[in-house]
Amino acid sequence: MQILRAVESGMCFGVRDALAVLDGIAEPVQVTLHGELVHNPEVLALLDRRGFPRSPEATRAVPSTPAVLVTAHGISERERQRLLAAGKQLIDTTCPLVKKAHAAAQQLARDGCRVVVLGKRDHVEVRGLVEDLVDPIVVGSPAEVAAWPARLLGVVAQTTTRAEVAAELVAAIRAANPQAEVRFVDTICAPTKARIEALEQLLPQIDALVVVGGHDSNNTRQLAARGVAAGIDTVHVENVRALQPGWFDGRSCVGLTAGTSTLARTIDEVHGWLLRLAAGRTRSSA
Ligand code: SF4
């Protein structure tokens, strides 16, 4: 059994930079993480051990700590002002590429567009994007596309949307709204695209795929969905403990990739496990 690791996988600069800020915080109990920093239980467990309080994603309550850390997913300007008005010191780790998506949505709104956000309605990044918009639309699947009474529709995407999914949704929006000019600003982030492209290179060579990352991580799920859509047997695990040797019976070439919030250590553990499994099978068949 051969193991092929994607040339681009795992943690992106946005998450890495946010974690570096957290590393530098001397008194974690004084800083509430406003929503999940990343959708990765391994990372969150590390932060819990350091003592950072976390406000649940859905909460509207103002945290009780003097400082609040805005996660890489960002928040709306409305939420920022609410926290500042409550006297909170904000430590902002919003990814610059999420800020670009906010700027694009705001520009489209200023240009007179009704703004459509492609993404998951309940995702913290999407909530941050839409909270500053008037009458926004969120579309997660072609079934949610409708005819909207607008002359101008401005479309942006959650940064971790798969490009082909975005293209499909934009085409569906155009087909359902022939009266409207549809402007699409591609706000999908480069690290997400790079991980999908690296996976595309693996797909013709593999007969099974292991995707490592949080089950709630949008971009990790997109990687797994791409494997499934390509007809490759795919398993999505959060860590090495979830791997089952029997799942690899009869596989000749296994691909390995990971989402943008996955720790390098977690991927290395999975990779090492796969290499040991492959070596054992090679020995036993020799
Ligand atoms: S996935 Fe993209 S947008 Fe999100 S933190 Fe990473 S680089 Fe930034």
PDB file of C-alpha atoms and ligand atoms in Angstrom:
ATOM      1  CA  MET A   1       0.000   0.000   0.000  1.00  0.00           C
ATOM      2  CA  GLN A   2       1.364   3.387  -1.014  1.00  0.00           C
ATOM      3  CA  ILE A   3       0.654   6.633   0.875  1.00  0.00           C
ATOM      4  CA  LEU A   4       0.524   9.953  -0.985  1.00  0.00           C
ATOM      5  CA  ARG A   5       0.320  13.148   1.066  1.00  0.00           C
ATOM      6  CA  ALA A   6      -1.069  16.232  -0.663  1.00  0.00           C
ATOM      7  CA  VAL A   7       1.602  18.858  -1.345  1.00  0.00           C
ATOM      8  CA  GLU A   8      -0.663  21.527   0.186  1.00  0.00           C
ATOM      9  CA  SER A   9      -2.671  20.539   3.240  1.00  0.00           C
ATOM     10  CA  GLY A  10      -3.321  21.497   6.818  1.00  0.00           C
ATOM     11  CA  MET A  11      -3.095  24.749   8.678  1.00  0.00           C
ATOM     12  CA  CYS A  12      -3.348  28.006   6.740  1.00  0.00           C
ATOM     13  CA  PHE A  13      -1.558  31.247   7.612  1.00  0.00           C
ATOM     14  CA  GLY A  14      -4.796  32.780   8.937  1.00  0.00           C
ATOM     15  CA  VAL A  15      -5.234  30.158  11.644  1.00  0.00           C
ATOM     16  CA  ARG A  16      -1.493  29.974  12.345  1.00  0.00           C
ATOM     17  CA  ASP A  17      -1.292  33.740  12.893  1.00  0.00           C
ATOM     18  CA  ALA A  18      -4.328  33.667  15.194  1.00  0.00           C
ATOM     19  CA  LEU A  19      -2.756  30.882  17.270  1.00  0.00           C
ATOM     20  CA  ALA A  20       0.500  32.869  17.469  1.00  0.00           C
ATOM     21  CA  VAL A  21      -1.447  35.785  18.998  1.00  0.00           C
ATOM     22  CA  LEU A  22      -2.956  33.401  21.543  1.00  0.00           C
ATOM     23  CA  ASP A  23       0.499  32.026  22.382  1.00  0.00           C
ATOM     24  CA  GLY A  24       1.547  35.539  23.370  1.00  0.00           C
ATOM     25  CA  ILE A  25      -1.326  36.125  25.810  1.00  0.00           C
ATOM     26  CA  ALA A  26       0.012  35.973  29.358  1.00  0.00           C
ATOM     27  CA  GLU A  27      -3.310  35.731  31.215  1.00  0.00           C
ATOM     28  CA  PRO A  28      -5.714  33.550  29.238  1.00  0.00           C
ATOM     29  CA  VAL A  29      -8.452  33.711  31.904  1.00  0.00           C
ATOM     30  CA  GLN A  30      -8.842  37.436  31.133  1.00  0.00           C
ATOM     31  CA  VAL A  31      -9.578  36.848  27.432  1.00  0.00           C
ATOM     32  CA  THR A  32     -12.769  35.271  26.068  1.00  0.00           C
ATOM     33  CA  LEU A  33     -12.545  33.616  22.652  1.00  0.00           C
ATOM     34  CA  HIS A  34     -15.593  35.007  20.884  1.00  0.00           C
ATOM     35  CA  GLY A  35     -16.955  31.903  19.162  1.00  0.00           C
ATOM     36  CA  GLU A  36     -14.818  28.963  18.138  1.00  0.00           C
ATOM     37  CA  LEU A  37     -11.364  30.071  17.092  1.00  0.00           C
ATOM     38  CA  VAL A  38     -11.293  27.211  14.622  1.00  0.00           C
ATOM     39  CA  HIS A  39     -13.577  24.245  14.051  1.00  0.00           C
ATOM     40  CA  ASN A  40     -11.027  21.780  15.304  1.00  0.00           C
ATOM     41  CA  PRO A  41     -11.486  19.958  18.625  1.00  0.00           C
ATOM     42  CA  GLU A  42      -7.743  19.269  19.029  1.00  0.00           C
ATOM     43  CA  VAL A  43      -6.910  22.976  18.870  1.00  0.00           C
ATOM     44  CA  LEU A  44      -9.841  23.905  21.104  1.00  0.00           C
ATOM     45  CA  ALA A  45      -8.764  21.352  23.721  1.00  0.00           C
ATOM     46  CA  LEU A  46      -5.301  22.948  23.788  1.00  0.00           C
ATOM     47  CA  LEU A  47      -6.836  26.374  24.366  1.00  0.00           C
ATOM     48  CA  ASP A  48      -9.179  25.037  27.038  1.00  0.00           C
ATOM     49  CA  ARG A  49      -6.184  23.616  28.886  1.00  0.00           C
ATOM     50  CA  ARG A  50      -4.541  27.042  28.850  1.00  0.00           C
ATOM     51  CA  GLY A  51      -7.677  28.467  30.480  1.00  0.00           C
ATOM     52  CA  PHE A  52      -9.233  30.660  27.779  1.00  0.00           C
ATOM     53  CA  PRO A  53     -12.997  31.092  28.368  1.00  0.00           C
ATOM     54  CA  ARG A  54     -15.058  30.628  25.215  1.00  0.00           C
ATOM     55  CA  SER A  55     -18.397  32.234  24.388  1.00  0.00           C
ATOM     56  CA  PRO A  56     -20.674  29.777  22.571  1.00  0.00           C
ATOM     57  CA  GLU A  57     -21.040  30.621  18.874  1.00  0.00           C
ATOM     58  CA  ALA A  58     -24.750  31.315  19.050  1.00  0.00           C
ATOM     59  CA  THR A  59     -24.638  33.545  22.128  1.00  0.00           C
ATOM     60  CA  ARG A  60     -25.465  37.232  22.060  1.00  0.00           C
ATOM     61  CA  ALA A  61     -24.279  37.747  25.638  1.00  0.00           C
ATOM     62  CA  VAL A  62     -21.331  40.076  26.176  1.00  0.00           C
ATOM     63  CA  PRO A  63     -18.425  38.112  27.691  1.00  0.00           C
ATOM     64  CA  SER A  64     -17.549  38.972  31.291  1.00  0.00           C
ATOM     65  CA  THR A  65     -13.757  39.131  30.791  1.00  0.00           C
ATOM     66  CA  PRO A  66     -12.110  42.526  30.192  1.00  0.00           C
ATOM     67  CA  ALA A  67     -10.741  41.392  26.828  1.00  0.00           C
ATOM     68  CA  VAL A  68     -12.408  39.586  23.930  1.00  0.00           C
ATOM     69  CA  LEU A  69     -10.554  37.851  21.138  1.00  0.00           C
ATOM     70  CA  VAL A  70     -12.167  38.113  17.715  1.00  0.00           C
ATOM     71  CA  THR A  71     -11.380  34.877  15.931  1.00  0.00           C
ATOM     72  CA  ALA A  72      -9.951  34.370  12.436  1.00  0.00           C
ATOM     73  CA  HIS A  73     -13.551  33.981  11.179  1.00  0.00           C
ATOM     74  CA  GLY A  74     -14.200  37.655  11.990  1.00  0.00           C
ATOM     75  CA  ILE A  75     -17.308  39.416  13.258  1.00  0.00           C
ATOM     76  CA  SER A  76     -19.633  42.081  11.904  1.00  0.00           C
ATOM     77  CA  GLU A  77     -18.987  45.766  12.486  1.00  0.00           C
ATOM     78  CA  ARG A  78     -22.256  45.816  14.419  1.00  0.00           C
ATOM     79  CA  GLU A  79     -20.928  43.147  16.799  1.00  0.00           C
ATOM     80  CA  ARG A  80     -17.583  44.930  17.102  1.00  0.00           C
ATOM     81  CA  GLN A  81     -19.336  48.145  18.140  1.00  0.00           C
ATOM     82  CA  ARG A  82     -21.523  46.266  20.626  1.00  0.00           C
ATOM     83  CA  LEU A  83     -18.437  44.809  22.335  1.00  0.00           C
ATOM     84  CA  LEU A  84     -16.593  48.140  22.323  1.00  0.00           C
ATOM     85  CA  ALA A  85     -19.656  49.906  23.761  1.00  0.00           C
ATOM     86  CA  ALA A  86     -19.601  47.364  26.600  1.00  0.00           C
ATOM     87  CA  GLY A  87     -16.044  48.495  27.395  1.00  0.00           C
ATOM     88  CA  LYS A  88     -14.271  45.415  26.074  1.00  0.00           C
ATOM     89  CA  GLN A  89     -10.721  45.460  24.784  1.00  0.00           C
ATOM     90  CA  LEU A  90     -10.742  43.696  21.419  1.00  0.00           C
ATOM     91  CA  ILE A  91      -7.871  41.465  20.320  1.00  0.00           C
ATOM     92  CA  ASP A  92      -8.550  41.075  16.630  1.00  0.00           C
ATOM     93  CA  THR A  93      -7.230  37.976  14.824  1.00  0.00           C
ATOM     94  CA  THR A  94      -9.626  38.242  11.867  1.00  0.00           C
ATOM     95  CA  CYS A  95      -7.919  36.695   8.852  1.00  0.00           C
ATOM     96  CA  PRO A  96      -7.040  39.351   6.237  1.00  0.00           C
ATOM     97  CA  LEU A  97      -8.819  37.232   3.620  1.00  0.00           C
ATOM     98  CA  VAL A  98     -12.030  37.289   5.671  1.00  0.00           C
ATOM     99  CA  LYS A  99     -11.639  41.081   5.883  1.00  0.00           C
ATOM    100  CA  LYS A 100     -11.412  41.132   2.079  1.00  0.00           C
ATOM    101  CA  ALA A 101     -14.713  39.246   1.866  1.00  0.00           C
ATOM    102  CA  HIS A 102     -16.322  41.821   4.215  1.00  0.00           C
ATOM    103  CA  ALA A 103     -14.953  44.666   2.093  1.00  0.00           C
ATOM    104  CA  ALA A 104     -16.250  43.052  -1.108  1.00  0.00           C
ATOM    105  CA  ALA A 105     -19.742  42.570   0.340  1.00  0.00           C
ATOM    106  CA  GLN A 106     -19.832  46.168   1.585  1.00  0.00           C
ATOM    107  CA  GLN A 107     -18.662  47.504  -1.779  1.00  0.00           C
ATOM    108  CA  LEU A 108     -21.357  45.541  -3.616  1.00  0.00           C
ATOM    109  CA  ALA A 109     -23.951  46.944  -1.217  1.00  0.00           C
ATOM    110  CA  ARG A 110     -22.662  50.494  -1.809  1.00  0.00           C
ATOM    111  CA  ASP A 111     -22.926  49.840  -5.561  1.00  0.00           C
ATOM    112  CA  GLY A 112     -26.642  49.181  -5.099  1.00  0.00           C
ATOM    113  CA  CYS A 113     -26.598  45.376  -5.153  1.00  0.00           C
ATOM    114  CA  ARG A 114     -28.691  43.117  -3.010  1.00  0.00           C
ATOM    115  CA  VAL A 115     -25.932  40.933  -1.588  1.00  0.00           C
ATOM    116  CA  VAL A 116     -25.981  37.144  -1.805  1.00  0.00           C
ATOM    117  CA  VAL A 117     -23.517  35.193   0.331  1.00  0.00           C
ATOM    118  CA  LEU A 118     -22.664  31.661  -0.798  1.00  0.00           C
ATOM    119  CA  GLY A 119     -22.060  29.580   2.305  1.00  0.00           C
ATOM    120  CA  LYS A 120     -23.473  28.007   5.411  1.00  0.00           C
ATOM    121  CA  ARG A 121     -26.133  30.150   7.069  1.00  0.00           C
ATOM    122  CA  ASP A 122     -25.083  29.249  10.620  1.00  0.00           C
ATOM    123  CA  HIS A 123     -21.337  29.527  10.086  1.00  0.00           C
ATOM    124  CA  VAL A 124     -19.711  32.204  12.214  1.00  0.00           C
ATOM    125  CA  GLU A 125     -17.969  33.771   9.206  1.00  0.00           C
ATOM    126  CA  VAL A 126     -21.237  34.022   7.246  1.00  0.00           C
ATOM    127  CA  ARG A 127     -23.018  35.524  10.244  1.00  0.00           C
ATOM    128  CA  GLY A 128     -20.297  38.159  10.463  1.00  0.00           C
ATOM    129  CA  LEU A 129     -20.679  38.944   6.760  1.00  0.00           C
ATOM    130  CA  VAL A 130     -24.461  39.282   6.691  1.00  0.00           C
ATOM    131  CA  GLU A 131     -25.003  41.156   9.962  1.00  0.00           C
ATOM    132  CA  ASP A 132     -23.814  44.414   8.392  1.00  0.00           C
ATOM    133  CA  LEU A 133     -25.968  44.054   5.270  1.00  0.00           C
ATOM    134  CA  VAL A 134     -29.530  45.167   4.506  1.00  0.00           C
ATOM    135  CA  ASP A 135     -31.791  42.265   3.526  1.00  0.00           C
ATOM    136  CA  PRO A 136     -28.963  39.822   2.661  1.00  0.00           C
ATOM    137  CA  ILE A 137     -29.517  36.403   1.101  1.00  0.00           C
ATOM    138  CA  VAL A 138     -27.549  33.291   2.105  1.00  0.00           C
ATOM    139  CA  VAL A 139     -27.395  30.393  -0.309  1.00  0.00           C
ATOM    140  CA  GLY A 140     -25.877  27.045   0.636  1.00  0.00           C
ATOM    141  CA  SER A 141     -27.221  24.840  -2.157  1.00  0.00           C
ATOM    142  CA  PRO A 142     -28.918  25.172  -5.567  1.00  0.00           C
ATOM    143  CA  ALA A 143     -32.249  24.308  -3.879  1.00  0.00           C
ATOM    144  CA  GLU A 144     -32.029  27.599  -1.946  1.00  0.00           C
ATOM    145  CA  VAL A 145     -31.713  29.699  -5.092  1.00  0.00           C
ATOM    146  CA  ALA A 146     -34.893  31.618  -5.976  1.00  0.00           C
ATOM    147  CA  ALA A 147     -36.094  34.439  -8.187  1.00  0.00           C
ATOM    148  CA  TRP A 148     -35.426  37.588  -6.193  1.00  0.00           C
ATOM    149  CA  PRO A 149     -36.950  40.964  -7.096  1.00  0.00           C
ATOM    150  CA  ALA A 150     -33.680  42.800  -7.663  1.00  0.00           C
ATOM    151  CA  ARG A 151     -32.067  44.533 -10.632  1.00  0.00           C
ATOM    152  CA  LEU A 152     -28.559  44.087  -9.249  1.00  0.00           C
ATOM    153  CA  LEU A 153     -27.363  41.027  -7.331  1.00  0.00           C
ATOM    154  CA  GLY A 154     -23.877  41.058  -5.821  1.00  0.00           C
ATOM    155  CA  VAL A 155     -22.474  37.655  -4.881  1.00  0.00           C
ATOM    156  CA  VAL A 156     -19.605  36.833  -2.524  1.00  0.00           C
ATOM    157  CA  ALA A 157     -18.597  33.461  -1.087  1.00  0.00           C
ATOM    158  CA  GLN A 158     -17.683  32.206   2.342  1.00  0.00           C
ATOM    159  CA  THR A 159     -13.883  32.012   2.089  1.00  0.00           C
ATOM    160  CA  THR A 160     -13.781  28.220   2.370  1.00  0.00           C
ATOM    161  CA  THR A 161     -16.311  27.471  -0.366  1.00  0.00           C
ATOM    162  CA  ARG A 162     -15.166  25.059  -3.073  1.00  0.00           C
ATOM    163  CA  ALA A 163     -14.744  26.991  -6.365  1.00  0.00           C
ATOM    164  CA  GLU A 164     -16.851  24.540  -8.382  1.00  0.00           C
ATOM    165  CA  VAL A 165     -19.656  24.786  -5.802  1.00  0.00           C
ATOM    166  CA  ALA A 166     -19.538  28.581  -6.051  1.00  0.00           C
ATOM    167  CA  ALA A 167     -19.597  28.400  -9.864  1.00  0.00           C
ATOM    168  CA  GLU A 168     -22.615  26.085  -9.765  1.00  0.00           C
ATOM    169  CA  LEU A 169     -24.480  28.411  -7.387  1.00  0.00           C
ATOM    170  CA  VAL A 170     -23.682  31.537  -9.404  1.00  0.00           C
ATOM    171  CA  ALA A 171     -24.936  29.796 -12.564  1.00  0.00           C
ATOM    172  CA  ALA A 172     -28.144  28.813 -10.750  1.00  0.00           C
ATOM    173  CA  ILE A 173     -28.616  32.402  -9.504  1.00  0.00           C
ATOM    174  CA  ARG A 174     -28.158  33.754 -13.044  1.00  0.00           C
ATOM    175  CA  ALA A 175     -30.624  31.209 -14.461  1.00  0.00           C
ATOM    176  CA  ALA A 176     -33.271  32.022 -11.825  1.00  0.00           C
ATOM    177  CA  ASN A 177     -32.821  35.804 -12.118  1.00  0.00           C
ATOM    178  CA  PRO A 178     -32.592  36.649 -15.849  1.00  0.00           C
ATOM    179  CA  GLN A 179     -33.822  40.191 -15.119  1.00  0.00           C
ATOM    180  CA  ALA A 180     -30.868  40.931 -12.853  1.00  0.00           C
ATOM    181  CA  GLU A 181     -27.255  41.812 -13.455  1.00  0.00           C
ATOM    182  CA  VAL A 182     -25.345  39.318 -11.300  1.00  0.00           C
ATOM    183  CA  ARG A 183     -21.900  40.460 -10.123  1.00  0.00           C
ATOM    184  CA  PHE A 184     -19.739  37.761  -8.551  1.00  0.00           C
ATOM    185  CA  VAL A 185     -16.671  38.716  -6.512  1.00  0.00           C
ATOM    186  CA  ASP A 186     -14.528  35.644  -5.880  1.00  0.00           C
ATOM    187  CA  THR A 187     -13.746  35.804  -2.155  1.00  0.00           C
ATOM    188  CA  ILE A 188     -12.661  32.168  -1.827  1.00  0.00           C
ATOM    189  CA  CYS A 189      -9.305  32.225  -0.049  1.00  0.00           C
ATOM    190  CA  ALA A 190      -6.069  31.119  -1.720  1.00  0.00           C
ATOM    191  CA  PRO A 191      -5.149  28.469   0.894  1.00  0.00           C
ATOM    192  CA  THR A 192      -8.547  26.798   0.414  1.00  0.00           C
ATOM    193  CA  LYS A 193      -8.050  26.755  -3.356  1.00  0.00           C
ATOM    194  CA  ALA A 194      -4.493  25.436  -2.987  1.00  0.00           C
ATOM    195  CA  ARG A 195      -5.654  22.525  -0.823  1.00  0.00           C
ATOM    196  CA  ILE A 196      -8.367  21.586  -3.308  1.00  0.00           C
ATOM    197  CA  GLU A 197      -5.920  21.834  -6.238  1.00  0.00           C
ATOM    198  CA  ALA A 198      -3.408  19.613  -4.410  1.00  0.00           C
ATOM    199  CA  LEU A 199      -6.192  17.096  -3.786  1.00  0.00           C
ATOM    200  CA  GLU A 200      -7.157  17.201  -7.475  1.00  0.00           C
ATOM    201  CA  GLN A 201      -3.596  16.144  -8.321  1.00  0.00           C
ATOM    202  CA  LEU A 202      -3.885  13.157  -5.984  1.00  0.00           C
ATOM    203  CA  LEU A 203      -7.313  11.922  -7.111  1.00  0.00           C
ATOM    204  CA  PRO A 204      -6.258  10.119 -10.332  1.00  0.00           C
ATOM    205  CA  GLN A 205      -3.566   8.202  -8.412  1.00  0.00           C
ATOM    206  CA  ILE A 206      -5.459   6.971  -5.337  1.00  0.00           C
ATOM    207  CA  ASP A 207      -8.158   4.438  -4.505  1.00  0.00           C
ATOM    208  CA  ALA A 208      -8.839   5.729  -0.982  1.00  0.00           C
ATOM    209  CA  LEU A 209      -8.614   9.100   0.743  1.00  0.00           C
ATOM    210  CA  VAL A 210      -8.058  10.118   4.355  1.00  0.00           C
ATOM    211  CA  VAL A 211      -9.108  13.675   5.237  1.00  0.00           C
ATOM    212  CA  VAL A 212      -8.012  14.999   8.631  1.00  0.00           C
ATOM    213  CA  GLY A 213      -9.789  17.831  10.414  1.00  0.00           C
ATOM    214  CA  GLY A 214     -12.713  18.851  12.598  1.00  0.00           C
ATOM    215  CA  HIS A 215     -16.093  17.418  11.671  1.00  0.00           C
ATOM    216  CA  ASP A 216     -17.478  20.993  11.902  1.00  0.00           C
ATOM    217  CA  SER A 217     -14.748  22.463   9.709  1.00  0.00           C
ATOM    218  CA  ASN A 218     -16.272  23.692   6.446  1.00  0.00           C
ATOM    219  CA  ASN A 219     -13.131  23.422   4.338  1.00  0.00           C
ATOM    220  CA  THR A 220     -12.298  19.960   5.721  1.00  0.00           C
ATOM    221  CA  ARG A 221     -15.780  18.779   4.804  1.00  0.00           C
ATOM    222  CA  GLN A 222     -15.332  20.286   1.340  1.00  0.00           C
ATOM    223  CA  LEU A 223     -12.146  18.242   0.859  1.00  0.00           C
ATOM    224  CA  ALA A 224     -13.960  15.066   1.894  1.00  0.00           C
ATOM    225  CA  ALA A 225     -16.925  15.943  -0.361  1.00  0.00           C
ATOM    226  CA  ARG A 226     -14.558  16.331  -3.313  1.00  0.00           C
ATOM    227  CA  GLY A 227     -13.138  12.856  -2.687  1.00  0.00           C
ATOM    228  CA  VAL A 228     -16.630  11.365  -2.532  1.00  0.00           C
ATOM    229  CA  ALA A 229     -17.730  13.255  -5.663  1.00  0.00           C
ATOM    230  CA  ALA A 230     -14.723  11.802  -7.510  1.00  0.00           C
ATOM    231  CA  GLY A 231     -15.876   8.301  -6.580  1.00  0.00           C
ATOM    232  CA  ILE A 232     -13.001   7.705  -4.138  1.00  0.00           C
ATOM    233  CA  ASP A 233     -13.694   5.872  -0.865  1.00  0.00           C
ATOM    234  CA  THR A 234     -13.131   8.636   1.647  1.00  0.00           C
ATOM    235  CA  VAL A 235     -12.844   8.706   5.417  1.00  0.00           C
ATOM    236  CA  HIS A 236     -12.918  11.968   7.415  1.00  0.00           C
ATOM    237  CA  VAL A 237     -11.199  11.669  10.809  1.00  0.00           C
ATOM    238  CA  GLU A 238     -10.370  14.228  13.483  1.00  0.00           C
ATOM    239  CA  ASN A 239      -7.245  12.413  14.699  1.00  0.00           C
ATOM    240  CA  VAL A 240      -5.235   9.209  14.488  1.00  0.00           C
ATOM    241  CA  ARG A 241      -7.401   7.472  17.111  1.00  0.00           C
ATOM    242  CA  ALA A 242     -10.331   7.340  14.692  1.00  0.00           C
ATOM    243  CA  LEU A 243      -8.472   5.246  12.093  1.00  0.00           C
ATOM    244  CA  GLN A 244      -9.447   1.588  11.668  1.00  0.00           C
ATOM    245  CA  PRO A 245      -6.919  -0.785  10.029  1.00  0.00           C
ATOM    246  CA  GLY A 246      -9.701  -2.854   8.432  1.00  0.00           C
ATOM    247  CA  TRP A 247     -10.871   0.150   6.390  1.00  0.00           C
ATOM    248  CA  PHE A 248      -7.604  -0.025   4.421  1.00  0.00           C
ATOM    249  CA  ASP A 249      -7.930  -3.705   3.431  1.00  0.00           C
ATOM    250  CA  GLY A 250      -7.322  -4.112  -0.290  1.00  0.00           C
ATOM    251  CA  ARG A 251      -6.245  -0.483  -0.856  1.00  0.00           C
ATOM    252  CA  SER A 252      -3.251   0.033  -3.115  1.00  0.00           C
ATOM    253  CA  CYS A 253      -2.755   3.812  -2.890  1.00  0.00           C
ATOM    254  CA  VAL A 254      -4.123   6.043  -0.118  1.00  0.00           C
ATOM    255  CA  GLY A 255      -4.193   9.841  -0.362  1.00  0.00           C
ATOM    256  CA  LEU A 256      -3.838  12.065   2.696  1.00  0.00           C
ATOM    257  CA  THR A 257      -4.995  15.653   3.068  1.00  0.00           C
ATOM    258  CA  ALA A 258      -6.173  17.945   5.879  1.00  0.00           C
ATOM    259  CA  GLY A 259      -8.230  21.070   6.421  1.00  0.00           C
ATOM    260  CA  THR A 260      -6.898  24.526   7.167  1.00  0.00           C
ATOM    261  CA  SER A 261      -7.441  24.295  10.932  1.00  0.00           C
ATOM    262  CA  THR A 262      -5.650  20.969  11.399  1.00  0.00           C
ATOM    263  CA  LEU A 263      -2.467  20.965  13.468  1.00  0.00           C
ATOM    264  CA  ALA A 264       0.684  19.735  11.682  1.00  0.00           C
ATOM    265  CA  ARG A 265       1.205  17.357  14.589  1.00  0.00           C
ATOM    266  CA  THR A 266      -2.212  15.753  14.018  1.00  0.00           C
ATOM    267  CA  ILE A 267      -1.508  15.228  10.315  1.00  0.00           C
ATOM    268  CA  ASP A 268       1.959  13.826  11.067  1.00  0.00           C
ATOM    269  CA  GLU A 269       0.451  11.336  13.528  1.00  0.00           C
ATOM    270  CA  VAL A 270      -2.031  10.145  10.903  1.00  0.00           C
ATOM    271  CA  HIS A 271       0.699  10.018   8.261  1.00  0.00           C
ATOM    272  CA  GLY A 272       2.998   8.005  10.546  1.00  0.00           C
ATOM    273  CA  TRP A 273       0.168   5.571  11.358  1.00  0.00           C
ATOM    274  CA  LEU A 274      -0.551   5.061   7.650  1.00  0.00           C
ATOM    275  CA  LEU A 275       3.135   4.520   6.836  1.00  0.00           C
ATOM    276  CA  ARG A 276       3.450   1.935   9.617  1.00  0.00           C
ATOM    277  CA  LEU A 277       0.301   0.167   8.402  1.00  0.00           C
ATOM    278  CA  ALA A 278       1.618   0.164   4.831  1.00  0.00           C
ATOM    279  CA  ALA A 279       5.037  -1.127   5.930  1.00  0.00           C
ATOM    280  CA  GLY A 280       3.413  -3.929   7.942  1.00  0.00           C
ATOM    281  CA  ARG A 281       1.307  -5.005   4.981  1.00  0.00           C
ATOM    282  CA  THR A 282       4.313  -4.941   2.653  1.00  0.00           C
ATOM    283  CA  ARG A 283       6.270  -7.170   5.101  1.00  0.00           C
ATOM    284  CA  SER A 284       3.408  -9.631   5.553  1.00  0.00           C
ATOM    285  CA  SER A 285       2.868  -9.973   1.782  1.00  0.00           C
ATOM    286  CA  ALA A 286       6.606 -10.388   1.022  1.00  0.00           C
TER     287      ALA A 286
HETATM  288  S1  SF4 B   1      -9.189  29.308   5.666  1.00  0.00           S
HETATM  289 FE1  SF4 B   1      -8.611  31.072   4.412  1.00  0.00          FE
HETATM  290  S2  SF4 B   1      -9.883  32.754   5.153  1.00  0.00           S
HETATM  291 FE2  SF4 B   1      -9.962  31.146   6.730  1.00  0.00          FE
HETATM  292  S3  SF4 B   1      -8.344  31.683   8.159  1.00  0.00           S
HETATM  293 FE3  SF4 B   1      -7.429  30.294   6.646  1.00  0.00          FE
HETATM  294  S4  SF4 B   1      -6.540  31.654   5.070  1.00  0.00           S
HETATM  295 FE4  SF4 B   1      -7.971  32.862   6.289  1.00  0.00          FE
END
